[in-house]
mmCIF file of C-alpha atoms in Angstrom:
data_model
loop_
_atom_site.group_PDB
_atom_site.id
_atom_site.type_symbol
_atom_site.label_atom_id
_atom_site.label_comp_id
_atom_site.label_asym_id
_atom_site.label_seq_id
_atom_site.Cartn_x
_atom_site.Cartn_y
_atom_site.Cartn_z
ATOM 1 C CA MET A 1 44.654 -72.625 29.628
ATOM 2 C CA SER A 2 45.307 -69.169 28.091
ATOM 3 C CA SER A 3 44.860 -66.148 30.545
ATOM 4 C CA PRO A 4 42.953 -63.296 28.987
ATOM 5 C CA VAL A 5 44.747 -60.812 27.378
ATOM 6 C CA ALA A 6 44.236 -57.200 28.450
ATOM 7 C CA THR A 7 43.139 -54.085 27.153
ATOM 8 C CA GLN A 8 45.835 -51.434 27.193
ATOM 9 C CA PRO A 9 44.464 -47.772 26.870
ATOM 10 C CA SER A 10 45.060 -45.933 23.657
ATOM 11 C CA SER A 11 47.905 -43.531 24.119
ATOM 12 C CA GLN A 12 46.458 -41.402 20.805
ATOM 13 C CA PRO A 13 44.293 -38.476 21.525
ATOM 14 C CA SER A 14 41.046 -38.462 20.718
ATOM 15 C CA PRO A 15 39.837 -36.926 17.236
ATOM 16 C CA PRO A 16 38.814 -33.243 17.942
ATOM 17 C CA GLY A 17 35.140 -33.387 19.166
ATOM 18 C CA ALA A 18 34.817 -36.870 18.914
ATOM 19 C CA GLY A 19 33.501 -36.498 22.517
ATOM 20 C CA ALA A 20 30.728 -33.563 21.958
ATOM 21 C CA PRO A 21 27.313 -34.496 20.353
ATOM 22 C CA ALA A 22 27.131 -33.887 16.898
ATOM 23 C CA ALA A 23 25.549 -30.278 15.651
ATOM 24 C CA PRO A 24 22.305 -30.703 14.391
ATOM 25 C CA ALA A 25 22.464 -30.077 10.740
ATOM 26 C CA ARG A 26 20.268 -26.900 9.333
ATOM 27 C CA GLN A 27 17.499 -27.999 7.885
ATOM 28 C CA GLN A 28 16.669 -26.505 4.543
ATOM 29 C CA ARG A 29 13.164 -25.473 3.396
ATOM 30 C CA SER A 30 11.555 -27.100 -0.043
ATOM 31 C CA LEU A 31 11.387 -24.516 -2.804
ATOM 32 C CA VAL A 32 7.499 -25.058 -2.337
ATOM 33 C CA SER A 33 7.776 -23.747 1.588
ATOM 34 C CA ARG A 34 9.960 -20.857 0.300
ATOM 35 C CA VAL A 35 7.220 -19.720 -2.515
ATOM 36 C CA LEU A 36 4.096 -20.462 -0.417
ATOM 37 C CA ALA A 37 5.614 -18.522 2.934
ATOM 38 C CA ARG A 38 5.816 -15.053 0.386
ATOM 39 C CA PRO A 39 2.886 -12.776 1.326
ATOM 40 C CA GLU A 40 1.499 -12.016 -2.368
ATOM 41 C CA VAL A 41 1.291 -15.787 -2.599
ATOM 42 C CA GLY A 42 -2.603 -15.632 -2.252
ATOM 43 C CA ALA A 43 -3.278 -12.294 -3.811
ATOM 44 C CA LEU A 44 -1.357 -13.854 -7.364
ATOM 45 C CA ALA A 45 -3.567 -16.582 -7.578
ATOM 46 C CA ALA A 46 -6.625 -14.341 -6.793
ATOM 47 C CA ALA A 47 -5.462 -12.051 -9.540
ATOM 48 C CA ILE A 48 -4.891 -14.726 -12.168
ATOM 49 C CA ALA A 49 -8.459 -16.067 -11.057
ATOM 50 C CA VAL A 50 -10.271 -12.586 -11.528
ATOM 51 C CA PHE A 51 -8.373 -12.150 -14.933
ATOM 52 C CA LEU A 52 -9.057 -15.287 -16.569
ATOM 53 C CA PHE A 53 -12.938 -14.857 -15.509
ATOM 54 C CA PHE A 54 -13.418 -11.368 -16.905
ATOM 55 C CA TYR A 55 -11.553 -12.396 -19.797
ATOM 56 C CA ALA A 56 -13.979 -15.253 -20.401
ATOM 57 C CA ALA A 57 -16.520 -13.177 -19.540
ATOM 58 C CA ALA A 58 -16.464 -9.795 -20.800
ATOM 59 C CA PRO A 59 -14.949 -9.654 -24.549
ATOM 60 C CA THR A 60 -14.425 -5.821 -24.526
ATOM 61 C CA PHE A 61 -11.693 -6.886 -21.531
ATOM 62 C CA ARG A 62 -9.705 -8.632 -23.543
ATOM 63 C CA SER A 63 -8.633 -5.433 -25.418
ATOM 64 C CA LEU A 64 -5.221 -3.334 -25.097
ATOM 65 C CA PRO A 65 -7.688 -0.049 -24.146
ATOM 66 C CA ALA A 66 -9.308 -1.921 -21.452
ATOM 67 C CA ALA A 67 -6.184 -3.091 -19.817
ATOM 68 C CA SER A 68 -4.899 0.424 -19.800
ATOM 69 C CA THR A 69 -8.324 1.516 -18.014
ATOM 70 C CA TYR A 70 -8.211 -1.259 -15.540
ATOM 71 C CA LEU A 71 -4.691 -0.523 -14.722
ATOM 72 C CA TYR A 72 -5.353 3.332 -13.883
ATOM 73 C CA ALA A 73 -8.370 2.094 -11.810
ATOM 74 C CA SER A 74 -5.668 -0.102 -9.873
ATOM 75 C CA ALA A 75 -2.862 2.907 -9.878
ATOM 76 C CA THR A 76 -5.147 5.481 -7.891
ATOM 77 C CA ILE A 77 -5.832 2.446 -5.401
ATOM 78 C CA GLY A 78 -2.415 1.091 -5.365
ATOM 79 C CA ILE A 79 -0.314 4.504 -4.776
ATOM 80 C CA VAL A 80 -1.503 4.883 -1.335
ATOM 81 C CA ALA A 81 -1.756 1.371 -0.713
ATOM 82 C CA VAL A 82 1.879 0.808 -0.612
ATOM 83 C CA GLY A 83 2.435 3.445 1.789
ATOM 84 C CA VAL A 84 -0.776 1.685 3.891
ATOM 85 C CA ALA A 85 0.523 -1.625 3.522
ATOM 86 C CA LEU A 86 4.321 -1.025 4.933
ATOM 87 C CA LEU A 87 2.592 0.758 7.549
ATOM 88 C CA MET A 88 0.544 -2.284 8.401
ATOM 89 C CA ILE A 89 3.532 -4.258 8.759
ATOM 90 C CA GLY A 90 4.496 -1.886 10.854
ATOM 91 C CA GLY A 91 2.128 -2.276 13.404
ATOM 92 C CA GLU A 92 -0.386 0.601 12.536
ATOM 93 C CA PHE A 93 -3.452 1.932 10.834
ATOM 94 C CA ASP A 94 -3.940 5.242 8.880
ATOM 95 C CA LEU A 95 -8.131 5.846 8.435
ATOM 96 C CA SER A 96 -7.323 9.355 7.403
ATOM 97 C CA ALA A 97 -5.640 8.213 4.128
ATOM 98 C CA GLY A 98 -8.797 8.538 1.928
ATOM 99 C CA VAL A 99 -9.529 12.526 3.295
ATOM 100 C CA ALA A 100 -6.027 13.227 3.255
ATOM 101 C CA VAL A 101 -5.778 12.913 -0.458
ATOM 102 C CA THR A 102 -8.474 15.197 -0.662
ATOM 103 C CA THR A 103 -6.814 17.653 1.562
ATOM 104 C CA ALA A 104 -4.001 17.639 -0.353
ATOM 105 C CA ALA A 105 -5.238 18.609 -3.754
ATOM 106 C CA LEU A 106 -7.588 21.129 -1.886
ATOM 107 C CA THR A 107 -4.954 23.019 -0.399
ATOM 108 C CA ALA A 108 -2.552 23.110 -3.837
ATOM 109 C CA ALA A 109 -6.004 24.189 -5.803
ATOM 110 C CA MET A 110 -7.387 27.119 -3.536
ATOM 111 C CA LEU A 111 -4.150 28.765 -2.398
ATOM 112 C CA CYS A 112 -3.116 29.015 -6.357
ATOM 113 C CA TYR A 113 -6.326 29.826 -7.365
ATOM 114 C CA GLN A 114 -7.079 32.722 -4.720
ATOM 115 C CA LEU A 115 -3.604 33.616 -4.224
ATOM 116 C CA SER A 116 -2.945 33.676 -8.091
ATOM 117 C CA LEU A 117 0.660 32.038 -7.539
ATOM 118 C CA ASN A 118 2.368 29.216 -9.891
ATOM 119 C CA VAL A 119 0.811 25.669 -9.785
ATOM 120 C CA TRP A 120 3.935 24.492 -8.213
ATOM 121 C CA VAL A 121 4.081 26.614 -5.191
ATOM 122 C CA GLY A 122 0.860 25.310 -4.644
ATOM 123 C CA VAL A 123 2.209 21.705 -4.986
ATOM 124 C CA VAL A 124 5.414 21.970 -2.986
ATOM 125 C CA VAL A 125 2.654 23.894 0.010
ATOM 126 C CA SER A 126 0.508 20.780 0.133
ATOM 127 C CA LEU A 127 3.341 18.403 0.179
ATOM 128 C CA VAL A 128 4.115 20.437 3.013
ATOM 129 C CA VAL A 129 0.817 19.903 4.428
ATOM 130 C CA ALA A 130 0.517 16.098 3.915
ATOM 131 C CA LEU A 131 3.841 15.526 5.771
ATOM 132 C CA ALA A 132 2.629 17.778 8.662
ATOM 133 C CA ILE A 133 -0.231 15.432 9.059
ATOM 134 C CA GLY A 134 1.366 12.059 8.688
ATOM 135 C CA PHE A 135 3.630 13.275 11.210
ATOM 136 C CA LEU A 136 0.984 14.361 13.541
ATOM 137 C CA ASN A 137 -0.687 10.941 13.329
ATOM 138 C CA GLY A 138 2.895 9.572 14.107
ATOM 139 C CA TRP A 139 3.656 11.603 16.929
ATOM 140 C CA LEU A 140 0.577 11.255 18.611
ATOM 141 C CA VAL A 141 0.232 7.594 18.422
ATOM 142 C CA VAL A 142 3.461 6.957 19.658
ATOM 143 C CA ARG A 143 3.978 9.823 22.534
ATOM 144 C CA THR A 144 0.243 9.062 23.704
ATOM 145 C CA GLY A 145 0.141 5.353 23.655
ATOM 146 C CA ILE A 146 -3.195 5.617 22.175
ATOM 147 C CA PRO A 147 -4.379 2.907 19.398
ATOM 148 C CA SER A 148 -3.531 4.435 15.759
ATOM 149 C CA PHE A 149 -7.013 3.653 14.911
ATOM 150 C CA LEU A 150 -8.782 5.705 17.091
ATOM 151 C CA VAL A 151 -5.923 9.062 16.549
ATOM 152 C CA THR A 152 -6.157 8.678 12.704
ATOM 153 C CA LEU A 153 -10.183 7.858 12.870
ATOM 154 C CA SER A 154 -9.941 11.332 14.748
ATOM 155 C CA THR A 155 -7.972 12.903 12.017
ATOM 156 C CA PHE A 156 -10.142 11.716 9.469
ATOM 157 C CA PHE A 157 -13.021 13.384 11.003
ATOM 158 C CA VAL A 158 -11.123 16.469 11.750
ATOM 159 C CA LEU A 159 -9.987 16.502 8.039
ATOM 160 C CA GLN A 160 -13.211 15.840 6.310
ATOM 161 C CA GLY A 161 -15.020 18.596 8.451
ATOM 162 C CA LEU A 162 -12.290 21.271 7.142
ATOM 163 C CA ASN A 163 -12.194 20.022 3.659
ATOM 164 C CA LEU A 164 -15.896 20.676 3.191
ATOM 165 C CA GLY A 165 -15.805 23.787 5.690
ATOM 166 C CA VAL A 166 -12.850 25.818 4.297
ATOM 167 C CA THR A 167 -13.788 24.972 0.796
ATOM 168 C CA ARG A 168 -17.202 26.407 1.260
ATOM 169 C CA LEU A 169 -16.070 29.310 3.218
ATOM 170 C CA ILE A 170 -13.691 30.228 0.536
ATOM 171 C CA THR A 171 -15.072 29.468 -2.661
ATOM 172 C CA GLY A 172 -19.277 29.380 -1.898
ATOM 173 C CA ALA A 173 -19.354 26.151 -3.333
ATOM 174 C CA VAL A 174 -18.434 22.636 -2.204
ATOM 175 C CA ALA A 175 -15.591 22.349 -5.485
ATOM 176 C CA THR A 176 -12.540 24.289 -6.009
ATOM 177 C CA PRO A 177 -12.586 26.523 -9.407
ATOM 178 C CA ASN A 178 -10.595 24.704 -12.646
ATOM 179 C CA ILE A 179 -6.687 25.981 -12.126
ATOM 180 C CA ASN A 180 -5.850 25.086 -15.677
ATOM 181 C CA GLN A 181 -4.956 28.761 -16.630
ATOM 182 C CA LEU A 182 -2.468 29.301 -13.973
ATOM 183 C CA ASP A 183 1.048 28.978 -14.681
ATOM 184 C CA GLY A 184 2.748 25.787 -14.263
ATOM 185 C CA PHE A 185 -0.138 23.617 -14.698
ATOM 186 C CA ASP A 186 0.580 22.425 -18.012
ATOM 187 C CA SER A 187 4.182 21.189 -16.530
ATOM 188 C CA ALA A 188 2.465 19.835 -13.376
ATOM 189 C CA ARG A 189 0.234 18.032 -15.302
ATOM 190 C CA ALA A 190 3.039 16.296 -17.494
ATOM 191 C CA VAL A 191 4.282 15.069 -14.268
ATOM 192 C CA PHE A 192 1.559 14.221 -12.120
ATOM 193 C CA ALA A 193 -1.139 13.199 -14.990
ATOM 194 C CA SER A 194 -0.239 12.909 -18.588
ATOM 195 C CA ASP A 195 -0.286 10.171 -20.653
ATOM 196 C CA VAL A 196 2.571 7.850 -22.176
ATOM 197 C CA ASN A 197 2.575 5.932 -25.595
ATOM 198 C CA LEU A 198 4.422 2.884 -24.896
ATOM 199 C CA GLY A 199 3.591 1.840 -28.679
ATOM 200 C CA LEU A 200 1.291 -0.764 -28.434
ATOM 201 C CA ILE A 201 -0.700 0.517 -25.357
ATOM 202 C CA THR A 202 -0.937 4.086 -23.841
ATOM 203 C CA LEU A 203 -0.813 4.617 -20.234
ATOM 204 C CA ASN A 204 -1.738 7.310 -17.636
ATOM 205 C CA ILE A 205 1.828 8.014 -16.237
ATOM 206 C CA THR A 206 0.293 7.244 -12.751
ATOM 207 C CA ILE A 207 0.756 3.484 -13.754
ATOM 208 C CA LEU A 208 4.882 4.031 -14.240
ATOM 209 C CA TRP A 209 4.757 6.094 -10.622
ATOM 210 C CA TRP A 210 2.731 3.601 -9.035
ATOM 211 C CA ALA A 211 5.134 0.687 -10.191
ATOM 212 C CA LEU A 212 8.429 2.519 -9.058
ATOM 213 C CA PHE A 213 6.519 3.566 -5.577
ATOM 214 C CA VAL A 214 5.846 -0.507 -5.482
ATOM 215 C CA ALA A 215 9.867 -1.136 -6.104
ATOM 216 C CA VAL A 216 10.960 1.525 -3.499
ATOM 217 C CA GLY A 217 8.965 -0.032 -1.054
ATOM 218 C CA THR A 218 10.142 -3.523 -1.894
ATOM 219 C CA TRP A 219 13.802 -2.571 -1.852
ATOM 220 C CA VAL A 220 13.195 -0.644 1.383
ATOM 221 C CA LEU A 221 11.356 -3.865 3.361
ATOM 222 C CA LEU A 222 14.194 -6.459 1.713
ATOM 223 C CA ARG A 223 17.408 -4.882 1.182
ATOM 224 C CA THR A 224 17.785 -2.089 3.912
ATOM 225 C CA ARG A 225 18.012 -1.795 7.523
ATOM 226 C CA VAL A 226 14.952 0.158 7.554
ATOM 227 C CA GLY A 227 13.013 -2.847 5.955
ATOM 228 C CA ASN A 228 14.256 -5.155 9.178
ATOM 229 C CA TRP A 229 13.077 -2.339 11.732
ATOM 230 C CA ILE A 230 9.597 -2.322 10.361
ATOM 231 C CA PHE A 231 8.959 -5.478 10.234
ATOM 232 C CA ALA A 232 10.513 -5.758 13.781
ATOM 233 C CA SER A 233 8.336 -2.842 15.195
ATOM 234 C CA GLY A 234 5.211 -4.775 13.602
ATOM 235 C CA GLY A 235 6.341 -8.234 14.768
ATOM 236 C CA ASN A 236 7.347 -7.593 18.903
ATOM 237 C CA GLU A 237 7.288 -3.760 19.661
ATOM 238 C CA ALA A 238 9.071 -4.945 23.440
ATOM 239 C CA SER A 239 11.220 -6.940 21.586
ATOM 240 C CA ALA A 240 12.362 -4.268 18.540
ATOM 241 C CA ARG A 241 13.264 -1.620 21.331
ATOM 242 C CA ALA A 242 15.203 -3.958 23.494
ATOM 243 C CA VAL A 243 17.347 -4.647 20.705
ATOM 244 C CA GLY A 244 17.416 -1.210 19.799
ATOM 245 C CA VAL A 245 15.319 -0.732 16.924
ATOM 246 C CA PRO A 246 14.275 3.259 16.863
ATOM 247 C CA VAL A 247 10.550 2.251 17.280
ATOM 248 C CA ARG A 248 9.293 5.531 17.265
ATOM 249 C CA LYS A 249 11.211 7.265 14.577
ATOM 250 C CA VAL A 250 9.773 3.928 12.354
ATOM 251 C CA LYS A 251 6.198 4.690 13.177
ATOM 252 C CA ILE A 252 6.217 8.315 12.427
ATOM 253 C CA GLY A 253 8.413 7.737 9.238
ATOM 254 C CA LEU A 254 5.442 5.393 7.765
ATOM 255 C CA PHE A 255 3.042 7.655 8.908
ATOM 256 C CA MET A 256 4.926 10.545 6.839
ATOM 257 C CA ALA A 257 5.414 8.297 3.744
ATOM 258 C CA VAL A 258 1.576 7.552 3.719
ATOM 259 C CA GLY A 259 1.119 11.182 3.705
ATOM 260 C CA PHE A 260 3.188 11.835 0.589
ATOM 261 C CA LEU A 261 1.447 9.109 -1.340
ATOM 262 C CA ALA A 262 -1.592 10.215 -0.388
ATOM 263 C CA TRP A 263 -0.025 13.835 -1.506
ATOM 264 C CA PHE A 264 0.954 12.434 -4.622
ATOM 265 C CA LEU A 265 -2.207 10.952 -5.233
ATOM 266 C CA GLY A 266 -4.438 14.157 -4.839
ATOM 267 C CA MET A 267 -1.854 15.755 -6.848
ATOM 268 C CA HIS A 268 -2.674 13.975 -9.658
ATOM 269 C CA LEU A 269 -6.349 14.100 -8.991
ATOM 270 C CA LEU A 270 -5.977 17.840 -9.657
ATOM 271 C CA MET A 271 -4.093 17.750 -12.510
ATOM 272 C CA ASN A 272 -5.964 15.369 -14.040
ATOM 273 C CA PHE A 273 -9.450 16.860 -13.719
ATOM 274 C CA SER A 274 -8.075 20.587 -12.739
ATOM 275 C CA THR A 275 -10.719 21.218 -10.274
ATOM 276 C CA VAL A 276 -11.723 18.788 -6.771
ATOM 277 C CA GLN A 277 -14.618 17.814 -4.823
ATOM 278 C CA ALA A 278 -14.298 18.704 -1.641
ATOM 279 C CA GLY A 279 -16.358 15.626 -0.498
ATOM 280 C CA ILE A 280 -14.516 13.013 -2.190
ATOM 281 C CA GLY A 281 -11.691 10.117 -0.349
ATOM 282 C CA VAL A 282 -14.273 9.617 2.150
ATOM 283 C CA GLY A 283 -14.761 5.559 2.518
ATOM 284 C CA ASN A 284 -11.598 4.876 0.250
ATOM 285 C CA GLU A 285 -9.231 4.381 3.644
ATOM 286 C CA PHE A 286 -10.893 0.574 4.262
ATOM 287 C CA VAL A 287 -9.946 0.272 0.016
ATOM 288 C CA TYR A 288 -6.362 0.962 0.524
ATOM 289 C CA ILE A 289 -6.407 -1.124 3.544
ATOM 290 C CA ILE A 290 -8.461 -4.052 2.204
ATOM 291 C CA ALA A 291 -5.725 -3.890 -0.694
ATOM 292 C CA ALA A 292 -2.931 -4.505 1.734
ATOM 293 C CA VAL A 293 -4.625 -7.175 3.684
ATOM 294 C CA VAL A 294 -6.037 -8.944 0.201
ATOM 295 C CA GLY A 295 -2.025 -8.757 -0.923
ATOM 296 C CA GLY A 296 -0.819 -10.803 2.289
ATOM 297 C CA ALA A 297 -0.762 -8.334 5.265
ATOM 298 C CA LEU A 298 -1.787 -8.967 8.305
ATOM 299 C CA LEU A 299 -3.853 -6.775 10.538
ATOM 300 C CA THR A 300 -1.748 -7.727 13.608
ATOM 301 C CA GLY A 301 1.371 -6.280 12.082
ATOM 302 C CA GLY A 302 5.028 -7.791 11.129
ATOM 303 C CA TYR A 303 4.268 -9.532 7.857
ATOM 304 C CA GLY A 304 3.135 -8.355 3.981
ATOM 305 C CA SER A 305 4.655 -7.249 1.196
ATOM 306 C CA ALA A 306 4.801 -4.219 -1.261
ATOM 307 C CA VAL A 307 3.910 -6.263 -4.111
ATOM 308 C CA GLY A 308 1.258 -7.482 -2.156
ATOM 309 C CA SER A 309 -0.323 -4.291 -2.336
ATOM 310 C CA ALA A 310 -0.287 -4.138 -5.261
ATOM 311 C CA LEU A 311 -1.984 -6.965 -6.392
ATOM 312 C CA GLY A 312 -4.577 -6.290 -4.326
ATOM 313 C CA ALA A 313 -5.424 -2.926 -5.877
ATOM 314 C CA LEU A 314 -5.186 -4.765 -9.524
ATOM 315 C CA ILE A 315 -7.135 -7.277 -8.267
ATOM 316 C CA PHE A 316 -9.766 -4.075 -7.313
ATOM 317 C CA GLY A 317 -9.139 -2.473 -10.884
ATOM 318 C CA MET A 318 -9.693 -5.188 -12.785
ATOM 319 C CA THR A 319 -13.015 -6.122 -10.753
ATOM 320 C CA THR A 320 -14.266 -2.416 -10.961
ATOM 321 C CA GLN A 321 -14.109 -2.217 -14.501
ATOM 322 C CA GLY A 322 -14.845 -5.868 -15.000
ATOM 323 C CA ILE A 323 -17.976 -5.418 -14.199
ATOM 324 C CA VAL A 324 -18.647 -2.490 -16.085
ATOM 325 C CA PHE A 325 -17.211 -4.326 -19.244
ATOM 326 C CA ALA A 326 -19.368 -7.174 -18.784
ATOM 327 C CA GLY A 327 -22.197 -4.875 -18.046
ATOM 328 C CA TRP A 328 -23.320 -6.173 -15.029
ATOM 329 C CA ASP A 329 -25.308 -4.233 -12.129
ATOM 330 C CA PRO A 330 -21.900 -2.207 -10.161
ATOM 331 C CA ASN A 331 -24.216 -2.427 -7.080
ATOM 332 C CA TRP A 332 -22.846 -5.777 -6.668
ATOM 333 C CA PHE A 333 -19.390 -4.389 -6.397
ATOM 334 C CA ARG A 334 -19.330 -3.454 -2.306
ATOM 335 C CA THR A 335 -20.697 -7.481 -1.906
ATOM 336 C CA PHE A 336 -17.798 -8.340 -3.962
ATOM 337 C CA LEU A 337 -15.493 -6.401 -1.937
ATOM 338 C CA GLY A 338 -17.164 -8.260 1.487
ATOM 339 C CA VAL A 339 -16.660 -11.451 0.456
ATOM 340 C CA MET A 340 -13.083 -10.830 -1.391
ATOM 341 C CA LEU A 341 -11.388 -9.461 2.050
ATOM 342 C CA LEU A 342 -12.922 -12.671 4.102
ATOM 343 C CA LEU A 343 -11.660 -15.001 1.726
ATOM 344 C CA ALA A 344 -8.325 -13.018 1.545
ATOM 345 C CA VAL A 345 -7.984 -13.520 4.896
ATOM 346 C CA LEU A 346 -8.853 -17.417 5.194
ATOM 347 C CA VAL A 347 -6.348 -17.786 2.380
ATOM 348 C CA ASN A 348 -3.777 -15.917 3.537
ATOM 349 C CA LEU A 349 -4.220 -17.772 6.939
ATOM 350 C CA TYR A 350 -4.046 -20.969 5.619
ATOM 351 C CA VAL A 351 -1.055 -20.677 2.923
ATOM 352 C CA LYS A 352 0.986 -18.940 6.245
ATOM 353 C CA ASN A 353 0.300 -21.968 8.420
ATOM 354 C CA TYR A 354 0.924 -24.514 5.421
ATOM 355 C CA ALA A 355 4.172 -22.981 4.590
ATOM 356 C CA ALA A 356 5.133 -22.961 8.318
ATOM 357 C CA ARG A 357 3.919 -26.554 8.675
ATOM 358 C CA ARG A 358 5.739 -27.958 5.297
ATOM 359 C CA LYS A 359 9.820 -28.745 5.259
#
């Protein structure tokens, strides 16, 4: 009977890491998941649907001049909506953006007309005023801790009163005098309100400026450290502070960016019409916010995109002009706004949750 063979311990060393548990492989997300995770996906689908709807319902909508018209209408919303979207991603609101546009235009017009100054002097002074308003809003929010909703709502009422009161005090009317005969008006109009012939189509220069602002906003959000700071500040302010993000500076800078874009739109309105009504702009702040939300920005902050705000503004522009081209009652537009806002929030929430579940 043979004896069992004893098992000898191996003298060879174990391979490195043989006794350690294998590290889990990094799971790659599918292309569909990555696409659906983009904030502007819902807005893109909605923009395509709106375009196809009016393309079928209104024959005039199909022409290139019509495209120029609704793109211009979109630009007058989208320029400020870019800044509002970035501010919302940073976790704040600005309810004074609509009247700030008017304040900038009124400042430039009355200063130049009353003192017989070159129009460019008014342009520069109004820029300083607009940036100061943005800085004050941001400083009050970060210094006092009062929600930006309340701070900028107060600014809204202050600016609305000043726009009407000061204009009537100085001019005796609710509109500024015509400034198209002042020095520098033609060159300023060329920058802010001229038409650009692209061959097949003639576009107002604000459309090109809008595209530039969207490109810059996208670059800042996705390719710079400041963009990371904006997302962090809106996503979790306490955590952002803990890792060294200058949250206060970021928020003040975002409010000033909204002020800058409000100033730019104000200059366009002034140079395009040569005069400004003191009461315009009221209510536009909600249009800017809705455009940002339709474009995928969350009301809670930390999520959104500049491209999404542009798509939201494009939906507005196509709808306002499409209703006119179709010959429908424009009073239905407000109803459309409410329905579109609710649907956009629901669709964006669904898409975001679906993308988070899908691997």
